[in-house]
Structures are given as structure tokens and as C-alpha cells.
Coordinates of C-alpha atoms in Angstrom, one line a residue:
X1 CA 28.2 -9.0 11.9
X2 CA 29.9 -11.1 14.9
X3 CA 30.8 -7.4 16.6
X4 CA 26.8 -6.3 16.4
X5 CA 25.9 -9.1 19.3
X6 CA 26.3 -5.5 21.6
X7 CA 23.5 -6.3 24.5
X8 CA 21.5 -3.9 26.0
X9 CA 22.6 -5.0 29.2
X10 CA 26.1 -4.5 28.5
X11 CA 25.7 -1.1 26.7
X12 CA 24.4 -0.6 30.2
X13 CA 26.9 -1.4 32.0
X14 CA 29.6 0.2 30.0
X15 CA 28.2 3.2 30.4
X16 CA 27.7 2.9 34.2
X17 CA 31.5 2.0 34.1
X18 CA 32.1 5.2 32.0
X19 CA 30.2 7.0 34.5
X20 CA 31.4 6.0 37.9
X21 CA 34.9 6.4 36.5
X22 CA 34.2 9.9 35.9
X23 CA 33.3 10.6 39.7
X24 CA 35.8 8.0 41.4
X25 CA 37.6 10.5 43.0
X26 CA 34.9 12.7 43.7
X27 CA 34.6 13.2 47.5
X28 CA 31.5 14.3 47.5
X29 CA 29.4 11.6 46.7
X30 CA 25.8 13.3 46.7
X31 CA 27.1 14.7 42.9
X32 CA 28.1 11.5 41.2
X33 CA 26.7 10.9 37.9
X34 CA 23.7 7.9 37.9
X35 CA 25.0 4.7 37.1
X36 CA 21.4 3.3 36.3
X37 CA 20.6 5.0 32.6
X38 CA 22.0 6.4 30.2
X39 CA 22.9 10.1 30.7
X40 CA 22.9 12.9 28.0
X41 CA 26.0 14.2 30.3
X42 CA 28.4 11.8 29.5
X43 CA 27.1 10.2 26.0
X44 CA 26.5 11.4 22.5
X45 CA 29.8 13.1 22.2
X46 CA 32.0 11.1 19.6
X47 CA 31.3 9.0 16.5
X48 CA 32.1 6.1 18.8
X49 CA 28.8 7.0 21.1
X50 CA 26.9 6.6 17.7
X51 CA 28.6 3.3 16.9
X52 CA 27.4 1.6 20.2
X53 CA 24.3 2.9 20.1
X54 CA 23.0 2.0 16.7
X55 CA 24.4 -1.6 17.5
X56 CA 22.4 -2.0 20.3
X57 CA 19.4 -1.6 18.0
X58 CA 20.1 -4.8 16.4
X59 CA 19.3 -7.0 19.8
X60 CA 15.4 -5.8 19.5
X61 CA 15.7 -7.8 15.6
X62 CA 13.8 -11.1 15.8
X63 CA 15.1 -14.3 16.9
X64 CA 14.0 -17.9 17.6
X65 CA 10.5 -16.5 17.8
X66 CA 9.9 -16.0 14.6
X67 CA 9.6 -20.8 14.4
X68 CA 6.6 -20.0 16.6
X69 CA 4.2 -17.7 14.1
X70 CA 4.4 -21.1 11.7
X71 CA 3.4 -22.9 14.5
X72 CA 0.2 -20.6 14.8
X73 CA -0.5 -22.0 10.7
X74 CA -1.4 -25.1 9.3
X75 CA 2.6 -25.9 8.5
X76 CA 3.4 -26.7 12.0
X77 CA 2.8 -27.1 15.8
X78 CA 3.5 -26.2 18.8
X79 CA 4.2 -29.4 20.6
X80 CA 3.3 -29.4 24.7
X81 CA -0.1 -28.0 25.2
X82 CA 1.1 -25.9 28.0
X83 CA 2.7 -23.4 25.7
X84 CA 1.2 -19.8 25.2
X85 CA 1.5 -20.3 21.5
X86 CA -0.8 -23.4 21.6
X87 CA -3.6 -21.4 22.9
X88 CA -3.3 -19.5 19.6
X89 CA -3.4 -22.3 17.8
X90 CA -6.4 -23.4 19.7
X91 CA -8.0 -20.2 19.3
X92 CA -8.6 -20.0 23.2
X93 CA -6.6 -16.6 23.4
X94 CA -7.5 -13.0 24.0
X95 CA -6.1 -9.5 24.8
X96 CA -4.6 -10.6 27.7
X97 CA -2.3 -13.4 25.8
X98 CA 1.3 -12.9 27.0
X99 CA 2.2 -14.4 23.8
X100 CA 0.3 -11.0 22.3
X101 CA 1.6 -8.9 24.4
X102 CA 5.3 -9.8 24.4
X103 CA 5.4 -9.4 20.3
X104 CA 3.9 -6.2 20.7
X105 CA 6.2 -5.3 23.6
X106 CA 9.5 -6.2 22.3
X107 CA 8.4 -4.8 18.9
X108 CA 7.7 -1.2 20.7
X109 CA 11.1 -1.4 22.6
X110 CA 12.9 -1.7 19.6
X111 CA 10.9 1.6 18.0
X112 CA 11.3 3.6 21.2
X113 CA 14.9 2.7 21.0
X114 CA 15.4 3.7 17.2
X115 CA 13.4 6.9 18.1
X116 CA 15.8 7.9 20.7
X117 CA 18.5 7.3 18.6
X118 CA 17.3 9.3 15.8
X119 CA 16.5 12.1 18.4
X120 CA 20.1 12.6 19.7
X121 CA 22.4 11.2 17.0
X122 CA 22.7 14.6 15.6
X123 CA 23.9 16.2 18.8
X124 CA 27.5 14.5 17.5
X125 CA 29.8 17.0 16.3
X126 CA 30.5 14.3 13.5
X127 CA 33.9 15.0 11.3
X128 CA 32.2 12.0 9.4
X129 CA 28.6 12.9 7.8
X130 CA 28.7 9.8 5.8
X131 CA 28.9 7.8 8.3
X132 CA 26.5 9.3 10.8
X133 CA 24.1 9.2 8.0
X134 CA 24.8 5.3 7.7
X135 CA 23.6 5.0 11.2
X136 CA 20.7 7.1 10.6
X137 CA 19.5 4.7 7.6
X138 CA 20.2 1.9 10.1
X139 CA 18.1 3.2 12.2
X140 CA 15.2 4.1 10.2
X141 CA 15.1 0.8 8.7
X142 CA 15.3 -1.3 11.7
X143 CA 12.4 0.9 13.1
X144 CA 10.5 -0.1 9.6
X145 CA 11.3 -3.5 9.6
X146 CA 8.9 -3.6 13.8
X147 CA 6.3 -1.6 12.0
X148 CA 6.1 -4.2 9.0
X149 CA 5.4 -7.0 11.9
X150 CA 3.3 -4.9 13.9
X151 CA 0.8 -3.9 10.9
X152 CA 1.1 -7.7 9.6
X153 CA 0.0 -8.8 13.1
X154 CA -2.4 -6.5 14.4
X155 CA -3.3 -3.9 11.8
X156 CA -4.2 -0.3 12.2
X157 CA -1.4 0.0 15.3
X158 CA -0.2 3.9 16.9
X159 CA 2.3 5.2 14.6
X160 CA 5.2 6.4 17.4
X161 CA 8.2 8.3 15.5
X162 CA 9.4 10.0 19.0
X163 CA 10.3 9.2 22.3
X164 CA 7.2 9.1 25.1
X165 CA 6.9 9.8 28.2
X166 CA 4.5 7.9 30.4
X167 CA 2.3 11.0 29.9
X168 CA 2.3 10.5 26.0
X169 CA 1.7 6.8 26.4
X170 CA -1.2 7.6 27.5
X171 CA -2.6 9.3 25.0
X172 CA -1.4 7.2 22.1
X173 CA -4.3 6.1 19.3
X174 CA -4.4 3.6 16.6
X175 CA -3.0 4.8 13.2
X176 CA -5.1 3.6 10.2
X177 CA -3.2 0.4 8.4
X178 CA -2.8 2.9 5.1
X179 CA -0.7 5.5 7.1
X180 CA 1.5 2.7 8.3
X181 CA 2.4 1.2 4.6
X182 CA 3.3 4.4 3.8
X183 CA 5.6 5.5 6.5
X184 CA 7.1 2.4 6.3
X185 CA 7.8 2.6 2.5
X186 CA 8.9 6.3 3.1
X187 CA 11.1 5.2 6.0
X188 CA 13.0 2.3 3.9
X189 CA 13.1 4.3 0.7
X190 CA 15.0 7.0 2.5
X191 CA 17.1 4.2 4.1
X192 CA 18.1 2.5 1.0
X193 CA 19.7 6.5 0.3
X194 CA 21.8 6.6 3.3
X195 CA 23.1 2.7 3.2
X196 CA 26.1 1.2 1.3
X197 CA 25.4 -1.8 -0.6
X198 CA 28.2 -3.7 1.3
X199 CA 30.5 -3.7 4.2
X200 CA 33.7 -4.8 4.9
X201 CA 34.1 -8.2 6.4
X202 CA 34.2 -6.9 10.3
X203 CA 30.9 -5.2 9.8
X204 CA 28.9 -7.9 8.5
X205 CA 25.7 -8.2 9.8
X206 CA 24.8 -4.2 9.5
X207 CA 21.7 -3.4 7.3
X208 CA 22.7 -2.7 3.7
X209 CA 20.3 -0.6 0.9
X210 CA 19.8 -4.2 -0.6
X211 CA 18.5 -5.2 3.1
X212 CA 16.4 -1.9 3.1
X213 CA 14.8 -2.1 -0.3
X214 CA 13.9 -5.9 0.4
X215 CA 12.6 -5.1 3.3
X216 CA 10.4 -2.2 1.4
X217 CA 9.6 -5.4 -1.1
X218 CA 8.2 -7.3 1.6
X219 CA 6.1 -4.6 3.5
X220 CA 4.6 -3.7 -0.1
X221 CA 3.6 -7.3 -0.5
X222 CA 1.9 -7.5 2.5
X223 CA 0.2 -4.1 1.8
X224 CA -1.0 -5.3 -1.6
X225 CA 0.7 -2.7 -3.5
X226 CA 2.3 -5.3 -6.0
X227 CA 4.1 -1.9 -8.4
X228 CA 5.9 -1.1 -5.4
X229 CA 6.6 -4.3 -4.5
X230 CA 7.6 -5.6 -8.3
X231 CA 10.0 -2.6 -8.3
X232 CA 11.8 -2.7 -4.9
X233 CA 12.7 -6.5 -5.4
X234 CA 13.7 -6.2 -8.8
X235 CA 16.3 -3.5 -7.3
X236 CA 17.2 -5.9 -5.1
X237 CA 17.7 -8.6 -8.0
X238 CA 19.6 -6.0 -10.6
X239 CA 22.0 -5.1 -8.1
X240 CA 23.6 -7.8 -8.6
X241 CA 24.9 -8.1 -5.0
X242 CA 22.9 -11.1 -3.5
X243 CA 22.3 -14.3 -5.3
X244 CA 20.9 -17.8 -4.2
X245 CA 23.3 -19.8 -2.1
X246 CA 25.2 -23.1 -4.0
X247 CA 23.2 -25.4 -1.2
X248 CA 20.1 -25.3 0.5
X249 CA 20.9 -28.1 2.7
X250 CA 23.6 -26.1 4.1
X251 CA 22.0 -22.9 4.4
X252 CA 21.2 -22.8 7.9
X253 CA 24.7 -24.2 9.4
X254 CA 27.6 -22.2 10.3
X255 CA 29.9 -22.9 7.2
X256 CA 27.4 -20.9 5.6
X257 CA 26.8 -17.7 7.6
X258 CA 27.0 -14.2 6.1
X259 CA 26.5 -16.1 2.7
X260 CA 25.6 -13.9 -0.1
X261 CA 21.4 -14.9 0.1
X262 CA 21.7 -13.1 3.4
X263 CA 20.4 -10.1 3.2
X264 CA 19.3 -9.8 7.0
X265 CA 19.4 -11.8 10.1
X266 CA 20.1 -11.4 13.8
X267 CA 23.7 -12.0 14.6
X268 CA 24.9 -14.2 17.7
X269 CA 28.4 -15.5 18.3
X270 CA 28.6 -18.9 21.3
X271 CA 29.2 -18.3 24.6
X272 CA 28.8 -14.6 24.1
X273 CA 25.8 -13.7 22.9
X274 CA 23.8 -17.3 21.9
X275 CA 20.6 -18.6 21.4
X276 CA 19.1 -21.7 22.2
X277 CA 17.2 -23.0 18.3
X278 CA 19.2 -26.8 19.0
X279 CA 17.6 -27.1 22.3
X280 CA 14.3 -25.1 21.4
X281 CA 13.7 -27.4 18.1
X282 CA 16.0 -30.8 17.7
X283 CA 14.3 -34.1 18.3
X284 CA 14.0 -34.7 22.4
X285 CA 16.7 -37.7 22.4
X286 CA 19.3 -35.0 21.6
X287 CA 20.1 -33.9 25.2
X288 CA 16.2 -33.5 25.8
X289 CA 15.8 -31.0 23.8
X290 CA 12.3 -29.5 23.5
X291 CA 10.8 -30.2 20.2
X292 CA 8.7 -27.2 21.0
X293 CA 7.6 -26.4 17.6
X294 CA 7.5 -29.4 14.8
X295 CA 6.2 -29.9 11.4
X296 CA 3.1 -30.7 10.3
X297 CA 1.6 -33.6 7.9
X298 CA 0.3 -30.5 5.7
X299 CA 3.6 -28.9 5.2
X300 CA 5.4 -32.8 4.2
X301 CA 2.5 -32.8 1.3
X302 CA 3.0 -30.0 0.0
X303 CA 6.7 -31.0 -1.1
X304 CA 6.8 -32.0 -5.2
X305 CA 7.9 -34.8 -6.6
X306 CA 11.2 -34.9 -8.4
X307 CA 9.1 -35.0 -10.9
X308 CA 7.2 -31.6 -10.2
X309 CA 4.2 -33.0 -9.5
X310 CA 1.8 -32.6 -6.0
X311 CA 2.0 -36.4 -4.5
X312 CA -2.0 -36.4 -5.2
X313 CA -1.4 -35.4 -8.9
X314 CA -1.9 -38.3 -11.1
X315 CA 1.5 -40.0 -12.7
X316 CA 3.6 -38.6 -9.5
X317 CA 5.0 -41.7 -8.7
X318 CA 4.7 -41.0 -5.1
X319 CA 4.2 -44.1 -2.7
X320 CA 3.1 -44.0 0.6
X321 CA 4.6 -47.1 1.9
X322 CA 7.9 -45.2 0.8
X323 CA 6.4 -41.1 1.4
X324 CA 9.7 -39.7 1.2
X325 CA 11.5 -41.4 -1.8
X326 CA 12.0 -38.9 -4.9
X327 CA 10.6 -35.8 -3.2
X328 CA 11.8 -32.2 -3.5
X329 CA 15.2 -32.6 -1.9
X330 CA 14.6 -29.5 0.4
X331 CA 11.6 -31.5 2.4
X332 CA 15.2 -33.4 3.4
X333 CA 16.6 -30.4 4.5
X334 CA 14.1 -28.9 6.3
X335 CA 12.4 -31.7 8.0
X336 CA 13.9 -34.4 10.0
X337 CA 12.9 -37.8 8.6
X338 CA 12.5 -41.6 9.5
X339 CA 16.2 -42.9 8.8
X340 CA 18.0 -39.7 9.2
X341 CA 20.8 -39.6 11.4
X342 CA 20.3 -37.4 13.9
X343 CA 23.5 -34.6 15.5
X344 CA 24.3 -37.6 18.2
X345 CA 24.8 -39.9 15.5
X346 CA 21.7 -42.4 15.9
X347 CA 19.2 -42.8 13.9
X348 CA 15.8 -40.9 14.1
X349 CA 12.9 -43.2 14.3
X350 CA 9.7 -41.8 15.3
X351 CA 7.2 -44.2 14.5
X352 CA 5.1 -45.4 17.8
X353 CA 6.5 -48.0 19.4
X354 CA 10.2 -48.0 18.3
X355 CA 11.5 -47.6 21.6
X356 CA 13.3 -44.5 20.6
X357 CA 12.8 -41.8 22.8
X358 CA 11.5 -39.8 19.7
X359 CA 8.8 -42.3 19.3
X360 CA 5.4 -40.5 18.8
X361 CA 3.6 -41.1 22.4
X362 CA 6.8 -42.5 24.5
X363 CA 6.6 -39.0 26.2
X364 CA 4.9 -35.6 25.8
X365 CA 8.5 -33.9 25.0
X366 CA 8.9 -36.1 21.7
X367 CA 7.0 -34.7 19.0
X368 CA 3.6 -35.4 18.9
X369 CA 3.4 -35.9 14.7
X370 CA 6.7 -37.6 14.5
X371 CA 8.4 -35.1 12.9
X372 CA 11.2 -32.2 13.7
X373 CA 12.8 -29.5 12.0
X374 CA 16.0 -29.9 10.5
X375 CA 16.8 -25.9 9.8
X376 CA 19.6 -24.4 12.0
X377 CA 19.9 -28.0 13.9
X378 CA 24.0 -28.5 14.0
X379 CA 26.0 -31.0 14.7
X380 CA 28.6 -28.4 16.5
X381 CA 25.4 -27.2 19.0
X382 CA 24.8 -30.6 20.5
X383 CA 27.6 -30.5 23.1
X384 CA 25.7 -27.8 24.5
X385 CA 21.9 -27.2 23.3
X386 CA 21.9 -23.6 24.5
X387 CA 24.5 -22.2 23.3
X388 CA 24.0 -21.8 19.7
X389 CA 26.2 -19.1 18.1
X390 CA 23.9 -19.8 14.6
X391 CA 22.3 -16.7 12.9
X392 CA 19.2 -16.6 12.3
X393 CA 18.0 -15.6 8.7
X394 CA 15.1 -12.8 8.7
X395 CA 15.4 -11.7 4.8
X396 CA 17.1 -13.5 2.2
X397 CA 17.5 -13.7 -1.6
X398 CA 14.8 -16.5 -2.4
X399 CA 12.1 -14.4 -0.6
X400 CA 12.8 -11.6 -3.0
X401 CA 12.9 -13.8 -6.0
X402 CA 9.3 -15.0 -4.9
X403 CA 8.2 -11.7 -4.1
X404 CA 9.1 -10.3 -7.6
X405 CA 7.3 -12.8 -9.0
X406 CA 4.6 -13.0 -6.7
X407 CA 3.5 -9.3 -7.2
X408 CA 4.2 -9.9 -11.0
X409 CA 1.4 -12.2 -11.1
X410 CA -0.9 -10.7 -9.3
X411 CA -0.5 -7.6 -11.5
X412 CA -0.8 -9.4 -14.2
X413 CA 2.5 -9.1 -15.6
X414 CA 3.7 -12.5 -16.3
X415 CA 7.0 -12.4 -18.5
X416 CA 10.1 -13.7 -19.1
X417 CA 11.5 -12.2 -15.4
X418 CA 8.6 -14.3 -13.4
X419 CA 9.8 -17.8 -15.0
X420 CA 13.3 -16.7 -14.4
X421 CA 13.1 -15.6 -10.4
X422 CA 10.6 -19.3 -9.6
X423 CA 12.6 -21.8 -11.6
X424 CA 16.0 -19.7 -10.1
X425 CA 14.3 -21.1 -6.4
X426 CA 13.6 -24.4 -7.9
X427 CA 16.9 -25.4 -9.6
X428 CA 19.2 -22.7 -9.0
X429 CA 21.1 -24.4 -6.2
X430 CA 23.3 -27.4 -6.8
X431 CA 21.1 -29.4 -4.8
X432 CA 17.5 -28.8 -6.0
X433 CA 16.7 -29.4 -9.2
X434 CA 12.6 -28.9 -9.2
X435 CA 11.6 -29.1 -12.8
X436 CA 11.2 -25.3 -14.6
X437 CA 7.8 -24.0 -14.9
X438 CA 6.6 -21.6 -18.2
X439 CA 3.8 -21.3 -20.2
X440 CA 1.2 -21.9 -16.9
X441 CA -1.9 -19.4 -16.6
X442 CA -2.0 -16.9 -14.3
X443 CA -3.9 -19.5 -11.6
X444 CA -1.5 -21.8 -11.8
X445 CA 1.1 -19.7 -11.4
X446 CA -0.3 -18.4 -8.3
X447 CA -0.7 -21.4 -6.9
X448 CA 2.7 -22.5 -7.4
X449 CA 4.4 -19.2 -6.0
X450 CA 2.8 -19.9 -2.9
X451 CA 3.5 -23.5 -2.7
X452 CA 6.9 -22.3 -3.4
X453 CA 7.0 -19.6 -0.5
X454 CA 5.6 -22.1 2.0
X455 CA 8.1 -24.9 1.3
X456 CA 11.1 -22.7 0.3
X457 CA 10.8 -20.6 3.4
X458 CA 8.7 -23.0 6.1
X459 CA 9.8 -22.3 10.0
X460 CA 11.3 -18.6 8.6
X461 CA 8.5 -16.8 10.0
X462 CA 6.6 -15.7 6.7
X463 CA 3.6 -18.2 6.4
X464 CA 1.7 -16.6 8.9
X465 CA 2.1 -13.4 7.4
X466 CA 1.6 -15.1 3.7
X467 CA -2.0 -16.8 4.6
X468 CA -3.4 -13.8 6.3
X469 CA -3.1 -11.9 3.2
X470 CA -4.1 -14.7 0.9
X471 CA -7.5 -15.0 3.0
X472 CA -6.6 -18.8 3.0
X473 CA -5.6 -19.1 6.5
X474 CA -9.3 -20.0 7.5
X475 CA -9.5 -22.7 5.1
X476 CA -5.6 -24.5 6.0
X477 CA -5.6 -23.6 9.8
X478 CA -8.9 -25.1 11.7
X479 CA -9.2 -29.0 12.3
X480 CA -6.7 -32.1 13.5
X481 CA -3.2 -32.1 13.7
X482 CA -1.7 -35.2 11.8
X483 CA 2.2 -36.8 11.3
X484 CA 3.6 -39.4 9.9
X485 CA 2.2 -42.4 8.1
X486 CA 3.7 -46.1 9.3
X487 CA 2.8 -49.3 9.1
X488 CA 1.1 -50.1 12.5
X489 CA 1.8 -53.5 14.1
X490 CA -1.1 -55.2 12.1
X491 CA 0.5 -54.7 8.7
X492 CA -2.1 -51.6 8.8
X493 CA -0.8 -47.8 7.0
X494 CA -1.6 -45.5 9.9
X495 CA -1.8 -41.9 10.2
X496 CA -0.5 -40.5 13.3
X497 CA -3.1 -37.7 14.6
X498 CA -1.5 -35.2 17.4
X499 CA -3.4 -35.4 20.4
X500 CA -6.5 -33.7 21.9
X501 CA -5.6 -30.8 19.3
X502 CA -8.1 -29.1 16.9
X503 CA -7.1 -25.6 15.5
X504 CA -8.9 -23.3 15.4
X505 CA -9.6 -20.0 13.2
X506 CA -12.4 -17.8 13.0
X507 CA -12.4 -15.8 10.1
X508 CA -14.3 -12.7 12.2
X509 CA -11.3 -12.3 14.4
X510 CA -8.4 -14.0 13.9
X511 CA -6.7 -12.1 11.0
X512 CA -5.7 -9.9 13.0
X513 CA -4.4 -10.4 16.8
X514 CA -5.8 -8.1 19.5
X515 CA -4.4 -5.1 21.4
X516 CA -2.7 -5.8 24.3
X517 CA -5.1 -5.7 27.2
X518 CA -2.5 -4.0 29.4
X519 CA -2.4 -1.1 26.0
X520 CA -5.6 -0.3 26.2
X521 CA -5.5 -0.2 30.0
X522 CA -3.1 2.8 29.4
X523 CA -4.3 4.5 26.9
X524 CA -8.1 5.3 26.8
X525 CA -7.9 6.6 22.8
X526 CA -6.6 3.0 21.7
X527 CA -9.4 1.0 20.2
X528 CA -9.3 -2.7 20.5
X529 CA -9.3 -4.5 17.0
X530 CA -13.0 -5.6 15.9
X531 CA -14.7 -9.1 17.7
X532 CA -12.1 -9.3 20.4

């Protein structure tokens, strides 16, 4: 929704605008109205004042930062050593991380905000329930969708359904992780109520009761509560309103925005209301661009065969002198790759010693395991790297396929409806064709359904989530960072190895990030999460 870009910094101003216009001709200037903050005085009196307000809910959504939690996993890596995120990955960080602190922050900020919406929309003397009830659901399941990543990040967080003074703050306490599944399955059940399945074309980008109920498909995932979970998505699925998008390759570029897999991302719009993903991400000889985050050797393995076969699996076919021939076409598409041609129209060659300036080791900036990621990298960004008008995708169809099937498994149900929603991933689009999967136990089947949610939805934001509950992320995460393989200068096939890095996680702590330092410095009744 190109109209939903509505910053809090110019919902600000207009106001101030509405404000001093109010007292312009007011002589005495000790009465005018304050121009700093929103005033009960002169808002919340149309439909309108509910509008603008709702839509300024969407700027506290998720953005680029959601690339960095797969660089916290074994799938990826955050490239300069300098960045806050590396520390994670090191496992050098504490309560006092601003990395921590500013997930946690911006996560409360958009829960205070949907609380003070919620607490004043109703002062509207709406001729239009119906629609004053759509911005309640809204709302509620914007506020949902913080909680989900607050509980997946740092568990048993304080459950805040009201505005707070600095007084309150101070006397806030962590609510116990079970409370928070099920506010957050109440919250999105009643938002899926009071949400239309679709909008019209001008109002794309709004949350929809498909959006909602995915969202509640997610959040019972992560809770473990695989009924709730099996049923949401397969709302989702029978709807009938969302269904994979014809290419993957082109999922992530503009031709394809507001595509019918989306059920949920953050909207921006160039030179308006941008991001900077091309300059954040693409290879440095693109206009210097950062290559802050990049993939991993671990994540290029775990890419099939055309075949359907891991590259270890005996009878693959797979050759490294040639690693990338016959893969699983969406390794392609996700991952830039030795021969590709890059946005500027060269060709990316990464392999030391090529004299690129994306050879591994020619400078800290080019990525340190020779590879970048492809996703939401655009030929129309490169004129200017940070200016990006791209959306970025937070929930979308393929996830709930997964998901269905996922929690399927794990309950034990396996049917006809599990084969369906994996092969639909692996060969519903016209350009992967992954061989279908049936008659597998229920082991291998869960292997495969998380091979296929790491692959299918790598630098999306969901891995680190994924491992965490899957108790595997002390297993993938700790030791050496390695690239690409090439043939060094003495005919030799070399591994390249990311230097002076060695992850780190400690299965004692690490599942769950701390409190804030500066929280716990506020309020005395928040307890700090345990071994931190």
C-alpha cells in the first residue's frame, strides 16, 4: 500500500501544521495550541484522524533488519567485524548490546503506539462502524505481530496492552511466555473478525484477515501448539485468496510487488519513503555498496540437486569443480554466484585474486566468503543505492504452505494435504521444479520441511526463529565461517574460510537474548532472562 509510507515524522508535522493554523491569528500567543505532540484538542475528531493514525502504525513493521537475525545463524554473516550484529555472532554480547536493545525498543514503540491508538479511536463519532472496526483489527494485529518477535526473541517479556506513563514503566514485570501465546492468538483471532480479506488497489499494503490468521499460524508454530497452527494456515490456504507466485526469481523485484503470495510486508515508495537493502546487501563493486550481511557456505549446501538429492547424497551428480551446475534453481535466485552478472552489468567474480573488487580479501567491504545475496537486489536501485522504493516481504504464502505442513508433521498427521503444501513450494512455480516428495516417514519429512523453510525463505528473517525452536541452533551456529570453493593458483580446490571468525552459541544462554540493561535499570520488578 504505496499511500501507507505515512512517517511518524510527518504525521508530526501535519499535525503541528493543523495546529498552528488554528491559532495564526491568535494575538495572544501564551494560548496557542503545542506544536510538539499530538493534542487530544485538535485530533480524534473525524474518520480521517483514524485513517492517519492507523497508518502510521505501519512505520514501526520490520524492515531491512530482519537480513541481520540470519546473519546471527549458521545461514549467513555479518561481514565487517565492527558491526553490532557480529558480536552476536561471536557470542561476545550482553544486556547492554545496542543491537538488543534497539529490537526491543522499536518493537515497544510500535506496541505503545497501537495501544494509544486503540485507547482513543473510539472517541470518533464514526458514521462508519465498519470501518472504524477495520482499523481496530489493524491495530490489534500489528501490535500481535511485535509480541510474536518479542516472545521469539527474548521470551517471558511484560505484556503492555495500555499506554504508560514513566511512572508505570517503572513498575512493569515480565509476563510468563504462556500468557503471551495466548494474547497473541486472542489478539489475531479477533483481528481476522474485523478485517476484509482484500482491498481495493489504493489500499494495498493494509493488513487483511488472511495477513492476521497467518500471522496467528506463525506465532502458534513458534509456541508449539501445532492444532492451532495446522488450523490457522489451512484458513489461510482454503481461502483461496493467496497462492504461490508464477516466479521465484522474480519475487523480490518491483514488477512483482503486491503479488498475490504477499500477505504482509512493509511498504516504501523511492524518494519518498525508501530504504537502502541495494546499498545494505549488493556486492561492494556496485557503487560500494556494503555487503553487510552475506551468505554462508552452509546455506549453498543445503540447496538440492535438480535431482532432489543433498549434494553429499550418493548418485547426486553434484561436482565441485562445477558446485553450482544442476542445483535447485532458487540457490540462483537467492545467492549471487561466480559468473552472474551483476546490476552494473559486469560479471561477479569473487574468487581471491581476480582483481575484481568483489574478490574475497581485496578489501574488508567485499564479502569475506565470496558470496552476496541476490533477494531484493534491482537493477532499477543501482543509480542510487539508497533509495530503494522495494517492499520488503514479512509473511507470505510459501511460509504458510510450510507451516501447515510443518505442524502436520509434528502432530503426526501426515496426509494427502502435507505432500500437497511441500511439493506446491518445490514445483509450484514456473521456475522450480524440485522433484515431489510422498511416501517419506515422519523423520524424513521433518527433515525436509526444514531444509525447505531454510532455503525457500533464507535472508527473510525466520531461520533464527526456526533453529531456536528446533533446539538445533547449538549444533549449526558455533565454529568457522567458510565461502566458496575455487581452484587456487596451484591447480589446488580451496575452501575459502571468513577471517578471524568463530561463532559462537552456548546452549545455557543464547536461546533467548537478554533484557535490555537500560529495562532493568527502570524497572526494578523486571527479571533478567537466566545466565545473562
Amino acid at each position: 500500500m504505496k499511500k501507507i509510507y505515512f512517517n511518524k515524522l510527518l504525521f508530526s508535522l501535519a499535525l503541528a501544521g493543523t495546529a498552528s493554523g488554528l491559532v495564526s491569528c491568535d494575538k495572544d500567543l501564551l494560548n496557542t495550541v503545542p506544536n510538539d505532540r499530538l493534542s487530544v484538542d485538535v485530533f480524534w475528531k473525524t474518520e480521517n484522524d483514524a485513517r492517519i493514525a492507523v497508518n502510521s502504525l505501519y512505520t514501526d513493521l520490520d524492515s531491512t533488519n530482519i537480513i541481520s537475525w540470519d546473519a546471527m545463524t549458521d545461514i549467513a554473516h555479518t561481514n565487517q567485524n565492527f558491526n553490532v550484529e557480529a558480536y552476536v555472532e561471536l557470542g561476545t554480547y550482553d544486556a547492554t548490546s545496542s543491537k538488543v536493545y534497539d529490537e526491543w525498543r522499536k518493537a515497544y514503540r510500535g506496541v505503545q503506539a497501537s495501544n494509544y491508538f486503540l485507547e482513543n479511536v473510539d472517541k470518533i463519532p464514526a458514521a462508519n462502524l465498519a470501518l472504524i472496526n477495520q482499523y481496530k483489527g489493524e491495530a490489534k494485529a500489528l501490535r500481535a505481530y511485535q509480541y510474536i518477535k518479542l516472545t521469539g526473541l527474548f521470551g517471558p517479556v511484560p505484556l503492555i496492552t495500555k499506554s504508560l506513563s514513566l511512572e508505570d514503566a517503572k513498575q512493569v514485570a515480565n509476563t510468563p511466555v504462556e500468557e503471551l501465546w495466548n494474547f497473541i492468538d486472542k489478539e489475531l483471532n479477533e483481528a481476522a473478525l474485523l478485517l476484509p480479506a482484500t482491498y481495493a488497489a489504493t489500499e494495498k499494503g493494509r493488513v487483511t484477515s488472511g495477513a492476521a490468521l497467518g500471522l496467528l499460524a506463525r506465532a502458534n508454530l513458534y509456541a508449539g501448539r501445532y492444532q492451532k497452527a495446522a488450523e490457522a494456515a489451512d484458513k489461510v490456504i482454503k481461502s483461496g485468496t493467496y497462492g504461490l507466485y508464477e516466479s521465484y526469481e522474480k519475487l523480490f523485484t518491483y514488477a512483482a510487488e503486491n503479488n498475490k503470495e504477499v500477505l504482509l510486508d512493509r511498504q516504501f515508495i523511492k524518494d519518498t519513503y525508501s530504504n537502502t537493502v541495494f546499498q545494505l546487501l549488493a556486492p561492494y563493486s556496485q557503487k560500494n555498496s556494503g555487503s553487510t550481511f552475506v551468505p554462508t557456505k552452509a546455506l549453498v549446501d543445503m540447496y538440492e540437486t535438480l535431482g532432489g538429492k543433498k549434494i553429499a547424497e550418493a548418485g547426486s551428480g553434484y561436482d565441485p569443480l562445477k558446485p553450482y551446475l544442476n542445483r535447485d534453481p532458487r540457490l540462483k535466485f537467492s545467492v549471487f554466484l561466480e559468473g552472474d552478472i551483476l546490476p552494473s552489468g559486469a560479471v561477479f567474480n569473487p574468487k581471491p585474486g581476480s582483481g575484481t573488487a568483489d574478490a574475497v580479501g581485496s578489501t574488508y567491504i567485499a564479502s569475506g566468503t565470496g558470496y552476496n545475496i541476490k533477494k531484493y537486489i534491482n537493477t532499477d536501485d543501482y543509480a542510487n543505492p539508497v533509495n530503494s522504493g522495494i517492499n520488503i516481504i514479512l509473511l507470505r504464502y510459501a511460509e504458510i504452505l510450510l507451516t501447515y505442513a510443518e505442524a502436520k508433521i509434528e502432530l503426526g498427521q501426515i496426509d494427502a494435504g502435507v505432500y500437497a503444501a511441500i511439493n506446491a513450494v518445490r514445483n509450484g512455480r514456473t521456475d522450480v521444479k524440485q522433484p515431489s516428495v510422498s511416501n517419506a516417514s515422519q523423520a524424513a519429512l521433518r527433515e525436509l520441511v526444514r531444509r525447505e523453510r531454510t532455503v525457500e525463505l533464507a535472508f527473510e528473517g525466520q531461520h533464527l526463529f526456526d533453529i531456536r525452536r528446533w533446539k538445533t541452533a547449538e549444533s549449526v551456529i558455533p565454529g568457522p565461517v567458510y565461502g566458496i570453493t575455487y581452484v587456487n593458483e596451484q591447480g589446488k580446490l580451496t575452501i575459502v574460510q571468513a577471517v578471524a571468525v568463530n561463532k559462537v552459541f552456548d546452549p545455557n544462554r543464547h536461546y533467548l537474548w537478554p533484557v535490555p540493561q537500560k529495562e532493568l535499570n527502570l524497572s526494578p520488578l523486571l527479571k533478567q532472562n537466566p545466565n545473562w
